[in-house]
mmCIF file of C-alpha atoms in Angstrom:
data_model
loop_
_atom_site.group_PDB
_atom_site.id
_atom_site.type_symbol
_atom_site.label_atom_id
_atom_site.label_comp_id
_atom_site.label_asym_id
_atom_site.label_seq_id
_atom_site.Cartn_x
_atom_site.Cartn_y
_atom_site.Cartn_z
ATOM 1 C CA MET Z 1421 0.005 -0.006 -0.049
ATOM 2 C CA LYS Z 1422 1.365 3.434 -0.932
ATOM 3 C CA TYR Z 1423 0.733 6.748 0.776
ATOM 4 C CA ALA Z 1424 1.789 10.460 0.714
ATOM 5 C CA PHE Z 1425 2.736 13.630 2.688
ATOM 6 C CA SER Z 1426 4.490 16.745 1.468
ATOM 7 C CA GLN Z 1427 6.086 19.608 3.277
ATOM 8 C CA LEU Z 1428 5.838 23.207 2.142
ATOM 9 C CA ALA Z 1429 9.254 24.826 1.728
ATOM 10 C CA PHE Z 1430 10.365 28.197 3.000
ATOM 11 C CA GLY Z 1431 13.346 30.450 2.258
ATOM 12 C CA ILE Z 1432 15.536 32.338 4.861
ATOM 13 C CA GLY Z 1433 16.500 35.960 4.386
ATOM 14 C CA ALA Z 1434 20.038 37.120 4.922
ATOM 15 C CA ASN Z 1435 18.967 39.798 7.453
ATOM 16 C CA ALA Z 1436 16.771 37.488 9.430
ATOM 17 C CA LEU Z 1437 17.191 36.542 13.045
ATOM 18 C CA ILE Z 1438 17.410 32.728 12.808
ATOM 19 C CA ALA Z 1439 18.173 30.395 15.644
ATOM 20 C CA ARG Z 1440 18.889 26.909 14.302
ATOM 21 C CA ASN Z 1441 19.931 25.329 17.561
ATOM 22 C CA ALA Z 1442 18.052 27.588 20.008
ATOM 23 C CA PRO Z 1443 14.818 28.750 18.350
ATOM 24 C CA GLN Z 1444 13.634 32.271 19.240
ATOM 25 C CA CYS Z 1445 10.141 32.383 20.765
ATOM 26 C CA VAL Z 1446 7.962 35.442 20.287
ATOM 27 C CA GLN Z 1447 4.382 36.607 20.403
ATOM 28 C CA LEU Z 1448 3.152 37.845 17.052
ATOM 29 C CA LYS Z 1449 1.057 40.995 16.413
ATOM 30 C CA ALA Z 1450 -0.837 42.040 13.331
ATOM 31 C CA SER Z 1451 -1.023 45.573 12.011
ATOM 32 C CA GLY Z 1452 -2.913 47.155 9.136
ATOM 33 C CA GLY Z 1453 -6.521 46.367 8.157
ATOM 34 C CA ALA Z 1454 -6.848 44.255 11.347
ATOM 35 C CA SER Z 1455 -4.636 44.629 14.423
ATOM 36 C CA GLY Z 1456 -3.859 42.883 17.650
ATOM 37 C CA VAL Z 1457 -1.689 40.170 19.201
ATOM 38 C CA LEU Z 1458 -2.387 36.704 17.771
ATOM 39 C CA GLY Z 1459 -4.298 34.402 20.058
ATOM 40 C CA GLN Z 1460 -4.900 30.635 19.682
ATOM 41 C CA LEU Z 1461 -7.920 28.409 19.821
ATOM 42 C CA ASP Z 1462 -7.555 25.028 21.488
ATOM 43 C CA ASP Z 1463 -7.196 23.347 18.116
ATOM 44 C CA GLY Z 1464 -4.206 25.507 17.112
ATOM 45 C CA GLN Z 1465 -5.954 28.013 14.847
ATOM 46 C CA ASN Z 1466 -4.351 31.453 15.146
ATOM 47 C CA ARG Z 1467 -6.765 34.355 15.492
ATOM 48 C CA ILE Z 1468 -6.719 38.175 15.579
ATOM 49 C CA GLY Z 1469 -9.317 39.366 18.059
ATOM 50 C CA GLY Z 1470 -11.747 37.449 20.157
ATOM 51 C CA GLY Z 1471 -9.816 37.498 23.361
ATOM 52 C CA HIS Z 1472 -8.230 34.082 22.920
ATOM 53 C CA PRO Z 1473 -5.132 33.071 24.943
ATOM 54 C CA THR Z 1474 -2.003 34.696 23.462
ATOM 55 C CA GLY Z 1475 0.042 32.421 21.241
ATOM 56 C CA CYS Z 1476 3.767 31.851 21.624
ATOM 57 C CA TYR Z 1477 5.665 30.934 18.453
ATOM 58 C CA CYS Z 1478 9.225 29.581 18.210
ATOM 59 C CA LEU Z 1479 11.110 30.124 14.952
ATOM 60 C CA GLY Z 1480 13.685 27.512 14.091
ATOM 61 C CA ASP Z 1481 15.104 26.517 10.672
ATOM 62 C CA GLY Z 1482 12.641 28.795 8.954
ATOM 63 C CA GLY Z 1483 9.457 27.310 10.532
ATOM 64 C CA PHE Z 1484 7.298 28.167 13.533
ATOM 65 C CA THR Z 1485 6.342 25.766 16.306
ATOM 66 C CA ASP Z 1486 3.923 26.932 18.976
ATOM 67 C CA SER Z 1487 4.483 26.504 22.743
ATOM 68 C CA ASN Z 1488 2.456 23.275 22.690
ATOM 69 C CA GLY Z 1489 4.866 21.725 20.288
ATOM 70 C CA ARG Z 1490 2.532 21.868 17.281
ATOM 71 C CA GLY Z 1491 3.968 22.615 13.880
ATOM 72 C CA CYS Z 1492 2.632 25.821 12.313
ATOM 73 C CA ILE Z 1493 1.635 25.421 8.681
ATOM 74 C CA LEU Z 1494 -0.136 27.037 5.764
ATOM 75 C CA THR Z 1495 -3.126 24.805 5.184
ATOM 76 C CA PRO Z 1496 -3.688 23.816 1.583
ATOM 77 C CA PRO Z 1497 -5.369 25.074 -0.438
ATOM 78 C CA THR Z 1498 -6.369 28.247 1.458
ATOM 79 C CA THR Z 1499 -2.905 29.029 3.072
ATOM 80 C CA GLN Z 1500 -4.475 29.620 6.557
ATOM 81 C CA PHE Z 1501 -1.766 29.953 9.183
ATOM 82 C CA GLN Z 1502 -2.420 27.488 11.974
ATOM 83 C CA CYS Z 1503 -0.559 25.045 14.228
ATOM 84 C CA ASP Z 1504 -1.460 21.367 14.113
ATOM 85 C CA VAL Z 1505 -0.500 18.321 16.185
ATOM 86 C CA GLY Z 1506 1.872 16.107 14.266
ATOM 87 C CA ALA Z 1507 2.417 18.588 11.441
ATOM 88 C CA SER Z 1508 5.883 19.533 10.190
ATOM 89 C CA PRO Z 1509 6.274 23.338 10.259
ATOM 90 C CA THR Z 1510 6.017 25.115 6.945
ATOM 91 C CA THR Z 1511 9.421 26.706 6.343
ATOM 92 C CA GLY Z 1512 10.293 30.006 4.701
ATOM 93 C CA PHE Z 1513 9.499 32.298 7.565
ATOM 94 C CA THR Z 1514 12.000 34.859 8.901
ATOM 95 C CA ILE Z 1515 11.946 37.529 11.600
ATOM 96 C CA GLY Z 1516 13.967 40.602 10.496
ATOM 97 C CA SER Z 1517 16.157 42.769 12.726
ATOM 98 C CA ASP Z 1518 13.212 45.170 13.040
ATOM 99 C CA GLY Z 1519 10.900 42.360 14.259
ATOM 100 C CA SER Z 1520 8.954 42.118 11.005
ATOM 101 C CA VAL Z 1521 7.843 38.676 9.815
ATOM 102 C CA THR Z 1522 8.161 37.610 6.216
ATOM 103 C CA TYR Z 1523 7.255 34.431 4.294
ATOM 104 C CA ASN Z 1524 9.512 33.687 1.337
ATOM 105 C CA GLY Z 1525 10.697 37.295 1.545
ATOM 106 C CA ASN Z 1526 7.191 38.750 1.407
ATOM 107 C CA GLY Z 1527 5.874 40.692 4.428
ATOM 108 C CA LYS Z 1528 2.319 40.896 3.114
ATOM 109 C CA PHE Z 1529 -0.353 38.746 4.881
ATOM 110 C CA TYR Z 1530 -4.174 38.815 4.945
ATOM 111 C CA ALA Z 1531 -6.754 38.663 7.717
ATOM 112 C CA CYS Z 1532 -10.111 37.299 6.777
ATOM 113 C CA PRO Z 1533 -13.125 37.497 9.155
ATOM 114 C CA VAL Z 1534 -14.540 34.291 10.714
ATOM 115 C CA ASN Z 1535 -17.610 36.063 12.200
ATOM 116 C CA ASP Z 1536 -19.087 39.485 12.797
ATOM 117 C CA ASN Z 1537 -17.228 39.945 16.068
ATOM 118 C CA ASN Z 1538 -13.903 41.250 14.677
ATOM 119 C CA GLU Z 1539 -12.192 37.824 14.769
ATOM 120 C CA TYR Z 1540 -9.881 37.039 11.866
ATOM 121 C CA ASN Z 1541 -7.870 34.107 10.560
ATOM 122 C CA VAL Z 1542 -4.502 34.785 9.013
ATOM 123 C CA TYR Z 1543 -3.541 33.813 5.403
ATOM 124 C CA THR Z 1544 -0.738 34.504 2.935
ATOM 125 C CA VAL Z 1545 -3.325 35.147 0.219
ATOM 126 C CA PRO Z 1546 -6.943 36.183 0.515
ATOM 127 C CA ALA Z 1547 -9.171 33.240 1.431
ATOM 128 C CA PRO Z 1548 -11.264 31.951 -1.543
ATOM 129 C CA GLY Z 1549 -14.827 33.180 -1.576
ATOM 130 C CA GLN Z 1550 -14.323 35.918 1.089
ATOM 131 C CA ASP Z 1551 -14.598 39.563 -0.044
ATOM 132 C CA LYS Z 1552 -13.841 41.102 3.331
ATOM 133 C CA CYS Z 1553 -10.186 40.086 3.718
ATOM 134 C CA VAL Z 1554 -7.782 42.911 4.613
ATOM 135 C CA GLU Z 1555 -4.055 43.330 4.109
ATOM 136 C CA ILE Z 1556 -1.909 43.073 7.276
ATOM 137 C CA THR Z 1557 1.698 42.744 8.388
ATOM 138 C CA LEU Z 1558 3.031 40.489 11.145
ATOM 139 C CA SER Z 1559 5.801 41.395 13.556
ATOM 140 C CA SER Z 1560 7.236 40.316 16.912
ATOM 141 C CA ALA Z 1561 5.323 41.519 20.003
ATOM 142 C CA GLY Z 1562 8.085 40.502 22.341
ATOM 143 C CA SER Z 1563 9.728 37.367 23.622
ATOM 144 C CA CYS Z 1564 7.812 34.540 25.334
ATOM 145 C CA GLY Z 1565 8.410 31.097 26.836
ATOM 146 C CA SER Z 1566 10.937 28.842 25.263
ATOM 147 C CA SER Z 1567 11.005 26.202 22.546
ATOM 148 C CA PRO Z 1568 9.245 22.935 23.311
ATOM 149 C CA ALA Z 1569 11.419 20.422 25.101
ATOM 150 C CA PRO Z 1570 12.704 17.474 23.082
ATOM 151 C CA PRO Z 1571 10.843 14.199 23.615
ATOM 152 C CA PRO Z 1572 12.222 11.944 26.346
ATOM 153 C CA PRO Z 1573 14.333 8.934 25.259
ATOM 154 C CA PRO Z 1574 12.456 5.750 24.582
ATOM 155 C CA PRO Z 1575 12.195 3.240 27.451
ATOM 156 C CA PRO Z 1576 14.604 0.292 27.429
ATOM 157 C CA PRO Z 1577 13.422 -2.785 25.562
ATOM 158 C CA PRO Z 1578 11.728 -5.456 27.649
ATOM 159 C CA PRO Z 1579 13.657 -8.611 28.571
ATOM 160 C CA ALA Z 1580 13.885 -11.193 25.830
ATOM 161 C CA GLN Z 1581 11.129 -13.798 25.929
ATOM 162 C CA PRO Z 1582 11.512 -17.415 25.042
ATOM 163 C CA SER Z 1583 10.767 -18.067 21.396
ATOM 164 C CA LYS Z 1584 7.352 -19.394 20.512
ATOM 165 C CA ALA Z 1585 6.031 -21.254 17.537
ATOM 166 C CA PRO Z 1586 4.709 -18.816 14.897
ATOM 167 C CA GLY Z 1587 1.011 -18.223 15.072
ATOM 168 C CA PRO Z 1588 -1.436 -17.512 12.261
ATOM 169 C CA PRO Z 1589 -0.885 -14.311 10.208
ATOM 170 C CA LYS Z 1590 -2.503 -11.204 11.741
ATOM 171 C CA PRO Z 1591 -4.300 -8.482 9.801
ATOM 172 C CA ALA Z 1592 -2.452 -5.248 9.151
ATOM 173 C CA PRO Z 1593 -2.872 -2.772 12.042
ATOM 174 C CA SER Z 1594 -4.999 0.252 11.326
ATOM 175 C CA CYS Z 1595 -4.288 3.880 12.268
ATOM 176 C CA PRO Z 1596 -7.069 5.837 13.950
ATOM 177 C CA ALA Z 1597 -9.593 7.391 11.485
ATOM 178 C CA ASP Z 1598 -8.722 10.908 12.573
ATOM 179 C CA LEU Z 1599 -6.082 13.623 12.029
ATOM 180 C CA ASN Z 1600 -4.717 13.542 15.601
ATOM 181 C CA GLY Z 1601 -1.216 12.564 14.465
ATOM 182 C CA ASN Z 1602 0.850 12.532 11.322
ATOM 183 C CA TYR Z 1603 -1.206 12.604 8.164
ATOM 184 C CA GLN Z 1604 -1.127 13.640 4.486
ATOM 185 C CA PHE Z 1605 -3.427 15.968 2.604
ATOM 186 C CA PRO Z 1606 -4.073 15.061 -1.057
ATOM 187 C CA HIS Z 1607 -1.719 17.118 -3.299
ATOM 188 C CA LEU Z 1608 -3.803 16.658 -6.423
ATOM 189 C CA ILE Z 1609 -7.560 16.121 -6.795
ATOM 190 C CA ILE Z 1610 -8.814 15.460 -10.304
ATOM 191 C CA PRO Z 1611 -12.564 15.044 -11.240
ATOM 192 C CA ILE Z 1612 -13.371 12.799 -14.160
ATOM 193 C CA HIS Z 1613 -16.753 12.570 -15.930
ATOM 194 C CA SER Z 1614 -18.173 9.673 -17.948
ATOM 195 C CA ASP Z 1615 -20.411 12.041 -19.903
ATOM 196 C CA SER Z 1616 -17.319 14.007 -21.085
ATOM 197 C CA PRO Z 1617 -14.814 11.169 -21.267
ATOM 198 C CA THR Z 1618 -12.061 13.071 -23.160
ATOM 199 C CA THR Z 1619 -12.210 16.338 -21.190
ATOM 200 C CA ALA Z 1620 -9.488 17.075 -18.705
ATOM 201 C CA TYR Z 1621 -10.934 19.246 -15.904
ATOM 202 C CA GLY Z 1622 -7.634 19.823 -14.083
ATOM 203 C CA THR Z 1623 -7.036 20.525 -10.440
ATOM 204 C CA SER Z 1624 -9.970 20.745 -8.094
ATOM 205 C CA TYR Z 1625 -10.314 21.597 -4.354
ATOM 206 C CA PHE Z 1626 -13.488 19.507 -4.149
ATOM 207 C CA GLY Z 1627 -14.167 15.803 -3.844
ATOM 208 C CA THR Z 1628 -17.068 15.014 -6.180
ATOM 209 C CA VAL Z 1629 -18.840 11.738 -6.822
ATOM 210 C CA SER Z 1630 -22.050 10.879 -8.600
ATOM 211 C CA SER Z 1631 -23.471 8.420 -11.054
ATOM 212 C CA THR Z 1632 -21.284 10.028 -13.787
ATOM 213 C CA THR Z 1633 -18.368 11.504 -11.784
ATOM 214 C CA CYS Z 1634 -15.425 10.087 -9.890
ATOM 215 C CA SER Z 1635 -12.532 11.893 -8.167
ATOM 216 C CA LEU Z 1636 -8.866 10.867 -8.219
ATOM 217 C CA PHE Z 1637 -6.561 11.715 -5.284
ATOM 218 C CA ASN Z 1638 -2.728 11.822 -5.345
ATOM 219 C CA PHE Z 1639 -0.721 11.555 -2.100
ATOM 220 C CA ASP Z 1640 3.051 12.062 -1.911
ATOM 221 C CA ILE Z 1641 4.325 9.858 0.908
ATOM 222 C CA PRO Z 1642 7.373 11.261 2.698
ATOM 223 C CA ALA Z 1643 10.480 9.162 2.997
ATOM 224 C CA SER Z 1644 10.327 9.543 6.791
ATOM 225 C CA TYR Z 1645 7.304 7.222 6.853
ATOM 226 C CA ALA Z 1646 9.538 4.238 6.011
ATOM 227 C CA GLY Z 1647 8.660 1.280 8.162
ATOM 228 C CA GLN Z 1648 5.461 2.813 9.454
ATOM 229 C CA THR Z 1649 1.797 1.934 9.039
ATOM 230 C CA CYS Z 1650 -0.466 4.080 6.886
ATOM 231 C CA THR Z 1651 -4.243 4.066 6.696
ATOM 232 C CA LEU Z 1652 -6.435 5.647 4.044
ATOM 233 C CA VAL Z 1653 -9.238 7.403 5.956
ATOM 234 C CA PHE Z 1654 -12.393 9.154 4.845
ATOM 235 C CA LEU Z 1655 -13.846 11.746 7.236
ATOM 236 C CA PHE Z 1656 -17.510 12.799 6.878
ATOM 237 C CA PRO Z 1657 -18.511 15.149 9.728
ATOM 238 C CA GLU Z 1658 -21.894 16.698 10.246
ATOM 239 C CA GLN Z 1659 -22.519 19.942 8.421
ATOM 240 C CA LYS Z 1660 -22.972 21.857 11.719
ATOM 241 C CA ASP Z 1661 -19.405 20.931 12.803
ATOM 242 C CA LEU Z 1662 -17.720 22.548 9.756
ATOM 243 C CA GLN Z 1663 -16.106 25.946 10.070
ATOM 244 C CA THR Z 1664 -14.564 26.628 6.631
ATOM 245 C CA SER Z 1665 -16.041 23.881 4.475
ATOM 246 C CA SER Z 1666 -19.443 22.580 3.367
ATOM 247 C CA TYR Z 1667 -20.947 19.750 1.322
ATOM 248 C CA THR Z 1668 -24.046 18.686 -0.561
ATOM 249 C CA VAL Z 1669 -25.277 15.087 -0.470
ATOM 250 C CA SER Z 1670 -28.151 13.311 -2.111
ATOM 251 C CA GLY Z 1671 -29.449 9.889 -2.993
ATOM 252 C CA THR Z 1672 -28.686 6.536 -1.400
ATOM 253 C CA GLY Z 1673 -25.858 4.134 -2.191
ATOM 254 C CA LYS Z 1674 -22.168 3.738 -1.389
ATOM 255 C CA LEU Z 1675 -18.730 5.251 -1.960
ATOM 256 C CA VAL Z 1676 -16.417 2.888 -3.857
ATOM 257 C CA PHE Z 1677 -12.660 3.120 -3.239
ATOM 258 C CA SER Z 1678 -9.866 1.870 -5.438
ATOM 259 C CA GLN Z 1679 -6.074 2.185 -5.540
ATOM 260 C CA LEU Z 1680 -4.715 3.175 -8.980
ATOM 261 C CA GLY Z 1681 -1.668 1.708 -10.606
ATOM 262 C CA SER Z 1682 -0.060 5.090 -11.219
ATOM 263 C CA PRO Z 1683 -0.645 8.705 -10.215
ATOM 264 C CA ALA Z 1684 -3.163 10.972 -11.898
ATOM 265 C CA THR Z 1685 -2.097 14.264 -13.636
ATOM 266 C CA GLN Z 1686 -3.831 17.506 -14.480
ATOM 267 C CA ALA Z 1687 -4.448 16.142 -17.948
ATOM 268 C CA THR Z 1688 -6.160 12.912 -16.777
ATOM 269 C CA THR Z 1689 -9.622 12.300 -18.252
ATOM 270 C CA TRP Z 1690 -12.211 9.545 -17.816
ATOM 271 C CA ASP Z 1691 -10.749 7.663 -20.769
ATOM 272 C CA SER Z 1692 -7.098 8.129 -19.740
ATOM 273 C CA ALA Z 1693 -7.519 7.474 -16.017
ATOM 274 C CA PRO Z 1694 -4.849 5.046 -14.596
ATOM 275 C CA ALA Z 1695 -5.885 1.407 -14.373
ATOM 276 C CA LYS Z 1696 -7.020 0.149 -11.004
ATOM 277 C CA ALA Z 1697 -4.383 -1.748 -9.058
ATOM 278 C CA SER Z 1698 -6.872 -3.015 -6.446
ATOM 279 C CA GLU Z 1699 -10.429 -2.616 -5.341
ATOM 280 C CA LEU Z 1700 -10.538 -1.463 -1.756
ATOM 281 C CA GLY Z 1701 -14.250 -1.881 -1.064
ATOM 282 C CA SER Z 1702 -17.423 0.142 -0.869
ATOM 283 C CA TRP Z 1703 -18.969 1.859 2.141
ATOM 284 C CA SER Z 1704 -22.434 3.263 2.940
ATOM 285 C CA VAL Z 1705 -21.384 6.639 4.497
ATOM 286 C CA ALA Z 1706 -23.378 8.970 6.713
ATOM 287 C CA PRO Z 1707 -22.593 12.359 8.253
ATOM 288 C CA GLY Z 1708 -20.908 12.284 11.642
ATOM 289 C CA ASN Z 1709 -18.738 9.267 10.871
ATOM 290 C CA SER Z 1710 -15.108 8.407 9.989
ATOM 291 C CA TYR Z 1711 -13.993 5.416 7.967
ATOM 292 C CA ALA Z 1712 -10.672 3.506 7.825
ATOM 293 C CA VAL Z 1713 -10.606 2.296 4.260
ATOM 294 C CA VAL Z 1714 -7.398 0.287 4.092
ATOM 295 C CA SER Z 1715 -4.132 -0.051 6.008
ATOM 296 C CA GLY Z 1716 -0.650 -1.307 5.159
ATOM 297 C CA SER Z 1717 2.986 -0.344 5.105
ATOM 298 C CA CYS Z 1718 3.568 3.238 4.108
ATOM 299 C CA ALA Z 1719 4.894 3.591 0.520
ATOM 300 C CA ALA Z 1720 7.688 5.961 1.744
ATOM 301 C CA GLY Z 1721 9.043 8.339 -0.896
ATOM 302 C CA GLN Z 1722 6.375 7.397 -3.510
ATOM 303 C CA THR Z 1723 3.299 8.999 -4.962
ATOM 304 C CA VAL Z 1724 0.171 6.939 -4.806
ATOM 305 C CA ALA Z 1725 -3.300 7.513 -6.183
ATOM 306 C CA TYR Z 1726 -6.813 6.549 -5.223
ATOM 307 C CA GLU Z 1727 -10.126 6.718 -7.016
ATOM 308 C CA VAL Z 1728 -13.458 7.424 -5.253
ATOM 309 C CA CYS Z 1729 -16.700 6.758 -7.157
ATOM 310 C CA SER Z 1730 -20.276 6.044 -6.157
ATOM 311 C CA GLU Z 1731 -22.797 3.387 -6.714
ATOM 312 C CA GLY Z 1732 -26.607 3.185 -6.325
ATOM 313 C CA GLY Z 1733 -27.366 6.857 -7.038
ATOM 314 C CA PHE Z 1734 -25.407 8.353 -4.186
ATOM 315 C CA ALA Z 1735 -23.960 11.857 -4.888
ATOM 316 C CA LEU Z 1736 -21.570 13.943 -2.730
ATOM 317 C CA ASN Z 1737 -19.722 17.191 -3.356
ATOM 318 C CA TYR Z 1738 -17.509 18.618 -0.567
ATOM 319 C CA PHE Z 1739 -14.637 21.109 -0.146
ATOM 320 C CA GLN Z 1740 -11.571 19.105 0.995
ATOM 321 C CA ASP Z 1741 -10.440 20.831 4.200
ATOM 322 C CA TYR Z 1742 -8.731 19.832 7.448
ATOM 323 C CA ASN Z 1743 -9.906 22.836 9.457
ATOM 324 C CA PRO Z 1744 -12.339 21.764 12.143
ATOM 325 C CA SER Z 1745 -14.074 19.516 11.507
ATOM 326 C CA PRO Z 1746 -11.828 17.830 8.857
ATOM 327 C CA ILE Z 1747 -13.643 16.453 5.807
ATOM 328 C CA GLY Z 1748 -12.447 14.268 2.965
ATOM 329 C CA LEU Z 1749 -9.772 11.700 2.087
ATOM 330 C CA TYR Z 1750 -6.468 11.595 3.958
ATOM 331 C CA VAL Z 1751 -3.506 9.241 4.623
ATOM 332 C CA ARG Z 1752 -2.998 8.722 8.383
ATOM 333 C CA GLN Z 1753 0.422 7.532 9.618
ATOM 334 C CA CYS Z 1754 1.004 5.682 12.896
#
């Protein structure tokens, strides 16, 4: 079984204050169209306004980690700046000698409202579909705390046990059907349509299935996953639990999952879709549930692809998003 996870790269400016061995830890403040010191929600989202507890961000090797040890990332595809458990920090951030924060040399950020109470999320580009985003800058608001402590050394191995006769083979272990650990977001989603079999629709941010439509998902599995277990999971929360996504669903039937023999590309059509390497099964899905589709050894350093179709008249269209509550197809590592 193959799986994927990619890291977003960041550059480091020559005039930046960078601590590779002893990360500098600061509070961050926004100025411009929205202003205030960044606070954090319990789930690691960074907010301007709202009176949330002040965040503390430690910059090391071009990436931020918060005081809870969560890696701070730019969530694809919206580029929201938030800190997630198990995530590798997005790199490319610097703090200049004047305290200003830049990303890949650019000091321009955007604040987009999440409600009518002057609370804003932070992005590197305006959030799609929002017309009230304002331009801001970020800078240090002073030192805070210290970088998270390194994990303790592993416990010593248990005493050797007498050898036993081999038992029957066991099924592959499965990772939890959640994002509370290392996971991968699809790096390419391609819809294909049977009623337009030679049309390439290119990149999409949505997972779409119907009687005439399937969606293909590419995952780039990091080399660091070697020797680990990976599980393909499908998360389908209730509509009321979504903050930055939504979906439409109709009909009855099942989602049908397959692993493809090779990755999809932006030019993939219904007629040119890669052949199926294996059928993974079909599930009757309902809002408020999570599904572990298949588990196996992580295909470290490889790109793998999956196809999701429907049967029985079931139709679903959703915006793939891992902001609370996460929705869509992911690869979970454990």
